[in-house]
PDB file of C-alpha atoms in Angstrom:
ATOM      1  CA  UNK N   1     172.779 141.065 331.299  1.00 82.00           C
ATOM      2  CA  UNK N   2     171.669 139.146 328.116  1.00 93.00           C
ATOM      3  CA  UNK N   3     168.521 141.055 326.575  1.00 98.00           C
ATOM      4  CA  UNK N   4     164.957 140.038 327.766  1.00 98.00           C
ATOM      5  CA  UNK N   5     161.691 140.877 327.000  1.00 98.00           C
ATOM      6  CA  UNK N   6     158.829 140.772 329.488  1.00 98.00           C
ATOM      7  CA  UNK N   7     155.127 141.170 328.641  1.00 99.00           C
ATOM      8  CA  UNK N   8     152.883 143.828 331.022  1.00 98.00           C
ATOM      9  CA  UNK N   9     150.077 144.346 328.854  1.00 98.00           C
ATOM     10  CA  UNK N  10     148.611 142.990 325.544  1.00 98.00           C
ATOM     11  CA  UNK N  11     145.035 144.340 325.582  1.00 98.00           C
ATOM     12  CA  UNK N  12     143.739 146.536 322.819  1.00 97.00           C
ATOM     13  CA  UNK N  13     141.879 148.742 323.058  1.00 96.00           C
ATOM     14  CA  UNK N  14     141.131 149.047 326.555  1.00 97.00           C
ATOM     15  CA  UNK N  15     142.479 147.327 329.761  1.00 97.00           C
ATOM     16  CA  UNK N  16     140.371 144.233 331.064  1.00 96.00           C
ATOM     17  CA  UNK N  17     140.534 142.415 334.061  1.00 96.00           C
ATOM     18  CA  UNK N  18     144.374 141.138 334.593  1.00 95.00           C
ATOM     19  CA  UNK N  19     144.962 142.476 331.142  1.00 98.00           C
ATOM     20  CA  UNK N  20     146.040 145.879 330.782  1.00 98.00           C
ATOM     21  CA  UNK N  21     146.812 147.301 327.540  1.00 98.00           C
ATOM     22  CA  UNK N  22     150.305 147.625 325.758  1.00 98.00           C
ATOM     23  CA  UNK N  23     153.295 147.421 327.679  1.00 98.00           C
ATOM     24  CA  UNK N  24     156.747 145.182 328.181  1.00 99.00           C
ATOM     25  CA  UNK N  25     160.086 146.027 329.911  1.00 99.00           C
ATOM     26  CA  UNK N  26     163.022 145.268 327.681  1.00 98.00           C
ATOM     27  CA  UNK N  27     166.647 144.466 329.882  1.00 98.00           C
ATOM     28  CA  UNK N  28     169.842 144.009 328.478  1.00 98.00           C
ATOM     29  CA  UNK N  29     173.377 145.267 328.773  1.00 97.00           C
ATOM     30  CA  UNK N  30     172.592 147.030 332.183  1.00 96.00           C
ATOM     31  CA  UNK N  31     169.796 148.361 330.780  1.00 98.00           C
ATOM     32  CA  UNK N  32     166.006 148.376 331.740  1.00 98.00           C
ATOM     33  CA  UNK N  33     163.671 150.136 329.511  1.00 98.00           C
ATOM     34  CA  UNK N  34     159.493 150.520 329.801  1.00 99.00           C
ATOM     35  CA  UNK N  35     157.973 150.094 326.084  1.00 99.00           C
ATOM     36  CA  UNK N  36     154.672 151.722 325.932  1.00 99.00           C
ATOM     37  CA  UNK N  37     152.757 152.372 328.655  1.00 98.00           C
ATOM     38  CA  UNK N  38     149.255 151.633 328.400  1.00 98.00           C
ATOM     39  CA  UNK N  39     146.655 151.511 331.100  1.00 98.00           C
ATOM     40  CA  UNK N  40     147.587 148.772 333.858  1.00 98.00           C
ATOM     41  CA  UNK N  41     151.388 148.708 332.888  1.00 98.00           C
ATOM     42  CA  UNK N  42     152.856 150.579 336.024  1.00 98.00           C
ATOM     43  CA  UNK N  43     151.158 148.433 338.234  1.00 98.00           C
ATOM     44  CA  UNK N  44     152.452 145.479 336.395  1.00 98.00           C
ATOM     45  CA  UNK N  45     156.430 147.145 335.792  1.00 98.00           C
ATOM     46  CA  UNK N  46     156.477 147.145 339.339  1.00 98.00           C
ATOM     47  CA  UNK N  47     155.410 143.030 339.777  1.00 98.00           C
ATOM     48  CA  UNK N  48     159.265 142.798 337.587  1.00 98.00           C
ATOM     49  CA  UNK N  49     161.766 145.571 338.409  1.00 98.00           C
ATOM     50  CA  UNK N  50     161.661 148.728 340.829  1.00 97.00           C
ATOM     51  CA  UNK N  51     160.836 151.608 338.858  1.00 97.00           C
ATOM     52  CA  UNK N  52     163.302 153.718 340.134  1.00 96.00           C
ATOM     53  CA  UNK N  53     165.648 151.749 338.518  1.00 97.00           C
ATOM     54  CA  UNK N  54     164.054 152.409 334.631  1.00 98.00           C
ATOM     55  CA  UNK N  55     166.929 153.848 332.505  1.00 98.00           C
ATOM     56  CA  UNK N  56     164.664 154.606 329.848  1.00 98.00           C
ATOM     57  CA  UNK N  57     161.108 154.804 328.524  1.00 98.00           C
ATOM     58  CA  UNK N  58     159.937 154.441 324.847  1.00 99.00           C
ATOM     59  CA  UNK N  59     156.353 155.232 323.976  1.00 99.00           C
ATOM     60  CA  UNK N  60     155.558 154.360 319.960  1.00 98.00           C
ATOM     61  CA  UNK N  61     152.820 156.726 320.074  1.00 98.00           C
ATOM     62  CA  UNK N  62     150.381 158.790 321.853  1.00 98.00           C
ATOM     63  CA  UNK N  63     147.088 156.467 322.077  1.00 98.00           C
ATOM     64  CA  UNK N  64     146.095 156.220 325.203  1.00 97.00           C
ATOM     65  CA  UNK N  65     146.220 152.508 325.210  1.00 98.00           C
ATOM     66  CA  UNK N  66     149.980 152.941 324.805  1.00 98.00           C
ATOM     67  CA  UNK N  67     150.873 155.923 326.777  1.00 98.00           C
ATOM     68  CA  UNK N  68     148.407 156.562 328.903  1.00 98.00           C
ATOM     69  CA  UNK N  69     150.182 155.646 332.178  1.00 98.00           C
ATOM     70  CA  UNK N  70     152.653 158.044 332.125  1.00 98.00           C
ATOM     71  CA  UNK N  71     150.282 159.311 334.151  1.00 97.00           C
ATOM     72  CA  UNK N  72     150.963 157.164 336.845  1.00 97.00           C
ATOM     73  CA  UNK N  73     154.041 157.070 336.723  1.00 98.00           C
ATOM     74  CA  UNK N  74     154.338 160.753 336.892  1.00 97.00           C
ATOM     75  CA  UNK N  75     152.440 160.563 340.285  1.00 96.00           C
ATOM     76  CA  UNK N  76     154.513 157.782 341.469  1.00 97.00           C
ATOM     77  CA  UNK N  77     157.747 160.037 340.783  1.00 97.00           C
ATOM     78  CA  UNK N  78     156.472 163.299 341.977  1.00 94.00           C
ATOM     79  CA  UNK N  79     154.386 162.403 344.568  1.00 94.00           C
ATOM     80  CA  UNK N  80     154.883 158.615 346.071  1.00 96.00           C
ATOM     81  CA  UNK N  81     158.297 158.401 347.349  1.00 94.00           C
ATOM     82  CA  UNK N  82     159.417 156.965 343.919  1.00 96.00           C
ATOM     83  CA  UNK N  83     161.602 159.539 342.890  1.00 95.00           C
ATOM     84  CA  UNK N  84     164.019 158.444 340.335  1.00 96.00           C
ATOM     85  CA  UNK N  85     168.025 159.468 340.969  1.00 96.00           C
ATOM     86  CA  UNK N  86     167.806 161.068 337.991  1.00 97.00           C
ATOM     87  CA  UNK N  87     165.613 162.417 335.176  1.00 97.00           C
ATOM     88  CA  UNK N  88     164.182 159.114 333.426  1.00 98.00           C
ATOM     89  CA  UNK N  89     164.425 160.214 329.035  1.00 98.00           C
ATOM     90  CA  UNK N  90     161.310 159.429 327.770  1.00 98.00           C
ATOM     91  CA  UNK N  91     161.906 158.786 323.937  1.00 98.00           C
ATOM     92  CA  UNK N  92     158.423 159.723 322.820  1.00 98.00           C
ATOM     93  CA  UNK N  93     157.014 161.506 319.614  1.00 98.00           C
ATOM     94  CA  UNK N  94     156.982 165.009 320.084  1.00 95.00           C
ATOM     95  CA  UNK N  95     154.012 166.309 322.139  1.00 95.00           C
ATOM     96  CA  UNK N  96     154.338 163.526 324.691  1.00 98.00           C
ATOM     97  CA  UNK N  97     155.330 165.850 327.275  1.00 97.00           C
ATOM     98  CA  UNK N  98     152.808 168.669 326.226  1.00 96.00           C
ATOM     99  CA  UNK N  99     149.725 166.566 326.911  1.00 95.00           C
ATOM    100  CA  UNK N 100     150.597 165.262 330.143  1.00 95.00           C
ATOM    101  CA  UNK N 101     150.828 168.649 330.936  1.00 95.00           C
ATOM    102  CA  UNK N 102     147.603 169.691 329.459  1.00 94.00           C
ATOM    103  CA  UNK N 103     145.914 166.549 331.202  1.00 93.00           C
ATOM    104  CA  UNK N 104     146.756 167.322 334.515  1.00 91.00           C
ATOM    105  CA  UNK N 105     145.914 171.518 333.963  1.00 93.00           C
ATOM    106  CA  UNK N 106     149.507 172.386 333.789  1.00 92.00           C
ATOM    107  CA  UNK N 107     150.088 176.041 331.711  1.00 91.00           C
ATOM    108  CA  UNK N 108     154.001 174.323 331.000  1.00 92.00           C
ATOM    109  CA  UNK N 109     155.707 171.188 331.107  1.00 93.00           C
ATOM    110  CA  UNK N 110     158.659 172.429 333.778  1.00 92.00           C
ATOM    111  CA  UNK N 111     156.865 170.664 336.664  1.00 91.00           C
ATOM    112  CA  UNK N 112     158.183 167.156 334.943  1.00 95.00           C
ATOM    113  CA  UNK N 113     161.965 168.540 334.964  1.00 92.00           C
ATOM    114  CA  UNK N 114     162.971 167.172 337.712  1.00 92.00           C
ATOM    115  CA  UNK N 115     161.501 163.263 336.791  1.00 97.00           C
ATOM    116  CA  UNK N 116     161.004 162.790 333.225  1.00 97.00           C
ATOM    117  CA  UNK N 117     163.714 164.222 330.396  1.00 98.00           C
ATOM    118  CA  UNK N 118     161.638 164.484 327.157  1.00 98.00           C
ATOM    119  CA  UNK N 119     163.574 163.278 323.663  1.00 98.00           C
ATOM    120  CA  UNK N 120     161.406 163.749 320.641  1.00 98.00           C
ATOM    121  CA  UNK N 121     161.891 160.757 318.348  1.00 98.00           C
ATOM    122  CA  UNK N 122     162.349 160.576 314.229  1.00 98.00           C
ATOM    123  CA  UNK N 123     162.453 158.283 311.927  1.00 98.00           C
ATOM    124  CA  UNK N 124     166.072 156.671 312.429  1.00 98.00           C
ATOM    125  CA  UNK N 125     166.830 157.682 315.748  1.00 98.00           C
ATOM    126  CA  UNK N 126     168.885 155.620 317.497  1.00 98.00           C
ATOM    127  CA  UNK N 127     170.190 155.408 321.331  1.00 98.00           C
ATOM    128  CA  UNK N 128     172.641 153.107 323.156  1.00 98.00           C
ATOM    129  CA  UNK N 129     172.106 152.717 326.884  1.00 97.00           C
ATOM    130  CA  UNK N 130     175.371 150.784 328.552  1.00 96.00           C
ATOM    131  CA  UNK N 131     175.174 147.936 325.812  1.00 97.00           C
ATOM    132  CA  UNK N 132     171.614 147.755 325.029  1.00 98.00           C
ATOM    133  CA  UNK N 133     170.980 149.937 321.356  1.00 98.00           C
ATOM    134  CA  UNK N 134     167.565 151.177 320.614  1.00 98.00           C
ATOM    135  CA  UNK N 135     166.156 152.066 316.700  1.00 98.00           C
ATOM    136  CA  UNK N 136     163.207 153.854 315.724  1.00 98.00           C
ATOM    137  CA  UNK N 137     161.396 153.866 312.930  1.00 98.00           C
ATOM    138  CA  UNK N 138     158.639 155.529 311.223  1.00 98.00           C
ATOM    139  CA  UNK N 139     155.589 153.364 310.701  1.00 98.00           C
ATOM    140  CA  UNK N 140     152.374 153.711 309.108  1.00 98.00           C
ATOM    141  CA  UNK N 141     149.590 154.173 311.890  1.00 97.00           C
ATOM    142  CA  UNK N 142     147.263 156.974 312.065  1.00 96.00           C
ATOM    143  CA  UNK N 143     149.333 159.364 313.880  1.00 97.00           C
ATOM    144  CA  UNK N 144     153.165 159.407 314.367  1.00 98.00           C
ATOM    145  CA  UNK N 145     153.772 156.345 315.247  1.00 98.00           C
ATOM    146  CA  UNK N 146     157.301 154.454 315.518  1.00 98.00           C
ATOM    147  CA  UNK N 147     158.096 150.361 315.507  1.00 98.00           C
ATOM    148  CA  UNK N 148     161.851 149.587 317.591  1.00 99.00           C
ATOM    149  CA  UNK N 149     164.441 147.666 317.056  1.00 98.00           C
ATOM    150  CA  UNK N 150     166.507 146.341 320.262  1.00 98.00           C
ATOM    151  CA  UNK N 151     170.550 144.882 320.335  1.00 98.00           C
ATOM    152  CA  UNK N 152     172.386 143.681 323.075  1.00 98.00           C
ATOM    153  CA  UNK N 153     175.400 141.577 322.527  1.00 95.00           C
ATOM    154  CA  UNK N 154     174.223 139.700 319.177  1.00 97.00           C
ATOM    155  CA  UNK N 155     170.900 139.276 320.091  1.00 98.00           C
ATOM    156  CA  UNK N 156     167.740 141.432 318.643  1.00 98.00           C
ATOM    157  CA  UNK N 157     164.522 142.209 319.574  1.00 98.00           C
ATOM    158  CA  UNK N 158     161.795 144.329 317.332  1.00 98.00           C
ATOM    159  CA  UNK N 159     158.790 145.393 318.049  1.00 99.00           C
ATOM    160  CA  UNK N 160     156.299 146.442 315.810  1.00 98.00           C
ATOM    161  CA  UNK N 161     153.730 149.220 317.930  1.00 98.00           C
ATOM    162  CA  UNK N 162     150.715 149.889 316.470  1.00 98.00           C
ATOM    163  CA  UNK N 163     151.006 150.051 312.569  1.00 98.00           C
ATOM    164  CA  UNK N 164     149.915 148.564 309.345  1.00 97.00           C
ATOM    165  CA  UNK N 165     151.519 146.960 306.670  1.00 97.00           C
ATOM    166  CA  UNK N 166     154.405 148.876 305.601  1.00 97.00           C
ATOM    167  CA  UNK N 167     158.481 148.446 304.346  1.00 97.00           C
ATOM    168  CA  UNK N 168     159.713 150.011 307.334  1.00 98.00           C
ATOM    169  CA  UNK N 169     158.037 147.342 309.692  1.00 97.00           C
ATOM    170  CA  UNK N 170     159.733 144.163 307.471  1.00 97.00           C
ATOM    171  CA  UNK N 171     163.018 146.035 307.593  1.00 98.00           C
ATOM    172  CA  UNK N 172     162.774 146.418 311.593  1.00 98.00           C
ATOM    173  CA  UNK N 173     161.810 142.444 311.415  1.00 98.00           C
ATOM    174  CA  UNK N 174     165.361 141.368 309.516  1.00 98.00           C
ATOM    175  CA  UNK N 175     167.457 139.113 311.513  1.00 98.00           C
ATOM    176  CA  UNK N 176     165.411 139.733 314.733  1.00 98.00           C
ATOM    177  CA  UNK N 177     165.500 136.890 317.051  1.00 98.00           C
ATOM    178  CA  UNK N 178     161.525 137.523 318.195  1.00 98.00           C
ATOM    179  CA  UNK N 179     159.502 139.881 316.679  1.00 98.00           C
ATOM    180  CA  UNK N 180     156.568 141.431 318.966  1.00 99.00           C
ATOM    181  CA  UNK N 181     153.957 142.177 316.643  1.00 98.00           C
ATOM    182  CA  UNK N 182     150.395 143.466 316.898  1.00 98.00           C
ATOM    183  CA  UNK N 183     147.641 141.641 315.237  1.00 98.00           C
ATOM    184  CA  UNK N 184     144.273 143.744 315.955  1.00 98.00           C
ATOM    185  CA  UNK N 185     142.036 143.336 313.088  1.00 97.00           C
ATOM    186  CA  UNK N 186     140.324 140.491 311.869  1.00 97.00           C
ATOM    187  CA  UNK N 187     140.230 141.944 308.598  1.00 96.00           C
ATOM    188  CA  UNK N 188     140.639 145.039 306.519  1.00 94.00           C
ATOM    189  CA  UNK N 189     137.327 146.806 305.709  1.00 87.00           C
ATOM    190  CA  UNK N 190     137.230 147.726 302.326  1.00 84.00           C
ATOM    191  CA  UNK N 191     138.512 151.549 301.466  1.00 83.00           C
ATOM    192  CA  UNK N 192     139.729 151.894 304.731  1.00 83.00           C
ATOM    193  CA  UNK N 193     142.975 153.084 305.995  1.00 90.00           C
ATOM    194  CA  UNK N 194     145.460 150.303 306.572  1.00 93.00           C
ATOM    195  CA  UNK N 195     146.474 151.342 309.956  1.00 93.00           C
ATOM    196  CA  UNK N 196     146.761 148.188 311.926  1.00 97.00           C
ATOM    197  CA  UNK N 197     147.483 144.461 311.241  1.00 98.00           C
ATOM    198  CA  UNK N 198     145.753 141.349 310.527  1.00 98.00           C
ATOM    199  CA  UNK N 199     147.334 137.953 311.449  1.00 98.00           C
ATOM    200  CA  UNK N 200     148.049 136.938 307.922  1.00 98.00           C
ATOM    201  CA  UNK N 201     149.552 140.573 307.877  1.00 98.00           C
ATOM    202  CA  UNK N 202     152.053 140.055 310.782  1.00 98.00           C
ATOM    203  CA  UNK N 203     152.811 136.807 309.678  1.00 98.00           C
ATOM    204  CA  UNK N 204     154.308 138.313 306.282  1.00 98.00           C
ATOM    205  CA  UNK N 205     155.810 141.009 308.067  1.00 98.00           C
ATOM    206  CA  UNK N 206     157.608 138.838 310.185  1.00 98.00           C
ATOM    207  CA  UNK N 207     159.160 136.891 307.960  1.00 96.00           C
ATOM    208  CA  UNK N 208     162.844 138.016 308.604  1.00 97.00           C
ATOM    209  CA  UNK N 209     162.544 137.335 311.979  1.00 98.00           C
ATOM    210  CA  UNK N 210     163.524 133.743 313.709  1.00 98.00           C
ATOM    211  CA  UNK N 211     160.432 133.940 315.988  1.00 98.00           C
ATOM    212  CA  UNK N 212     157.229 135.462 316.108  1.00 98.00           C
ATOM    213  CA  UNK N 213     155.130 137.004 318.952  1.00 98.00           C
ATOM    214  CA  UNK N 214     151.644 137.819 318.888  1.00 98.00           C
ATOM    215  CA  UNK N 215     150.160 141.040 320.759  1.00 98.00           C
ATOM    216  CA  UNK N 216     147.647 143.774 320.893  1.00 98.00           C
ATOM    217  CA  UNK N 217     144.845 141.122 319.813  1.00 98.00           C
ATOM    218  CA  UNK N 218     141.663 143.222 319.342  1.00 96.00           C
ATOM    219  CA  UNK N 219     138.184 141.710 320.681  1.00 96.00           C
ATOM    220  CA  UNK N 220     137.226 140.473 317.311  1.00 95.00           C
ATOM    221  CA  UNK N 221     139.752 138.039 318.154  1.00 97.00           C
ATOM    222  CA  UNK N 222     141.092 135.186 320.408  1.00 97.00           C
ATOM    223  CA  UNK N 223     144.836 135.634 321.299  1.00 97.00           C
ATOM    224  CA  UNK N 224     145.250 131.611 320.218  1.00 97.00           C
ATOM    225  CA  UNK N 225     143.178 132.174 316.744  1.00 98.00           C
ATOM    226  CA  UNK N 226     145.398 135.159 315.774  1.00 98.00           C
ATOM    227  CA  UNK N 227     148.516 133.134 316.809  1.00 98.00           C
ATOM    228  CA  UNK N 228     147.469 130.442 314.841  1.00 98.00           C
ATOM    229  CA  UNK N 229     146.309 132.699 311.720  1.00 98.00           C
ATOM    230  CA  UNK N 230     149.991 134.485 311.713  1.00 98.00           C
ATOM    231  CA  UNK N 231     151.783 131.443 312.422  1.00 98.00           C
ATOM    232  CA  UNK N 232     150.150 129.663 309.020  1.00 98.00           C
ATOM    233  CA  UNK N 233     151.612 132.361 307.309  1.00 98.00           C
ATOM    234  CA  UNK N 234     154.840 132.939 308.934  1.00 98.00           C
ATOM    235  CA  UNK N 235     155.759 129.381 308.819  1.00 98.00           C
ATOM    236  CA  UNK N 236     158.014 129.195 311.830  1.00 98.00           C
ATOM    237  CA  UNK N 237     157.677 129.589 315.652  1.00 98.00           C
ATOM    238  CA  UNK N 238     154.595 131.605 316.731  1.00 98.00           C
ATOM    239  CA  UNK N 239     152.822 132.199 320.117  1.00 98.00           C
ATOM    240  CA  UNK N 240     151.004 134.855 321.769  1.00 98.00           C
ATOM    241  CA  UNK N 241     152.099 137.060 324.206  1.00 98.00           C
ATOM    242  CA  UNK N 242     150.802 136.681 327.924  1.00 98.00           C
ATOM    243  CA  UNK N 243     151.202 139.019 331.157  1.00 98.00           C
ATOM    244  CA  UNK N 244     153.986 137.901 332.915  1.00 98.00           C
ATOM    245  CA  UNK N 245     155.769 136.113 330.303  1.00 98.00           C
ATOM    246  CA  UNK N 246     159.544 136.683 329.558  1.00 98.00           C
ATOM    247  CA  UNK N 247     161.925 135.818 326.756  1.00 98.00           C
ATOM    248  CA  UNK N 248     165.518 135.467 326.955  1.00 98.00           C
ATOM    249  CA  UNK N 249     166.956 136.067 324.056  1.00 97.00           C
TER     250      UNK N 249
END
């Protein structure tokens, strides 16, 4: 299976109508992997694949607009006839597992055992399911936050999260065929944390990659304006993501 990327939610930073927030299934190499799952993403996972069949999920961080339907899917496991074969690993920063617990008014986490294996990830950590390998890394955000880095058979895939400008985002972008990249500022207020990206910014971050993708578009902006805005800076082949839309790679 040659690695794909399909987009179930751009919106930042809450869902709107046919446009949930963060989301995408990767596939490759036997492999089928959730990537964030923000509000509206289950629904949509389930227009593409059957979620029993997930090998993996990958959350960057814990915003809800990234993670927050874990909650679903925890219902859809435990309680809708969804049941998994096996334990789905949820790579996830650490206290993924501890606030779904907390959420639903669980004293432990030992309830999600028997659907959802927690794996705490680190800067550098890196996983190969069947021939798809997945890299995290550290980026800055304001919270642990982590950017991937996908390979199957050649190809790549990176994807940036939620983070500002930073060295460890460029290095994820190297030699990637498509780089998914957030663009949810308009601009930087002054003295203010750099913890997202403007257009200009993921078009300069992207500039190791072959192709660029445009995502997480906040509602200062148009998902065509910040396309066009990166792509002027990126200088090479630049849309914006939509639901529904897959890339081969």
């Amino acid at each position: 299976m040659p690695l794909s990327l399909t987009v179930l939610g751009t919106a930042s930073p809450h869902p709107g109508p046919g446009r949930p927030c963060s989301g995408y299934l990767v596939r490759g190499g036997g492999a089928e992997v959730w990537v964030d799952a923000g509000p509206g993403t289950f629904a949509e996972l389930q227009r593409h694949t059957d979620s029993r069949r997930l090998t993996a999920i990958w959350i960057s961080h814990l915003h809800a607009d990234h993670s927050a339907d874990l909650l679903a899917a925890v219902y859809a496991f435990a309680y809708g006839g969804m049941t998994p074969p096996s334990p789905v690993p949820v790579y996830a920063p650490r206290d993924c597992a501890r606030r779904l617990a907390g959420f639903l008014g669980r004293p432990d986490v030992r309830f999600l055992d028997g659907i959802l294996e927690f794996r705490p990830l680190y800067d550098g950590h890196t996983v190969r399911h069947w021939n798809l390998r997945l890299t995290s890394r550290a980026v800055a955000h304001d919270t642990e936050a982590y950017g991937l880095r996908a390979e199957c058979q050649g190809s790549v895939l990176a994807y940036s999260g939620d983070s500002g400008p930073c060295d460890a985002l460029t290095e994820l972008a190297v030699g990637a065929d498509l780089f998914l990249c957030e663009a949810d500022l308009d601009t930087h207020r002054e003295g203010e944390q750099r913890v997202h990206l403007t257009p200009e910014d993921a078009g300069a971050c992207a500039k190791g990659a072959r192709e660029l993708l445009i995502t997480h578009v906040g509602p200062t902006l148009t998902r065509e304006a910040a396309a066009a805005r990166a792509a002027l800076v990126f200088g090479g082949r630049t849309a914006a993501a939509h639901e529904g839309d897959t890339f081969s790679l």
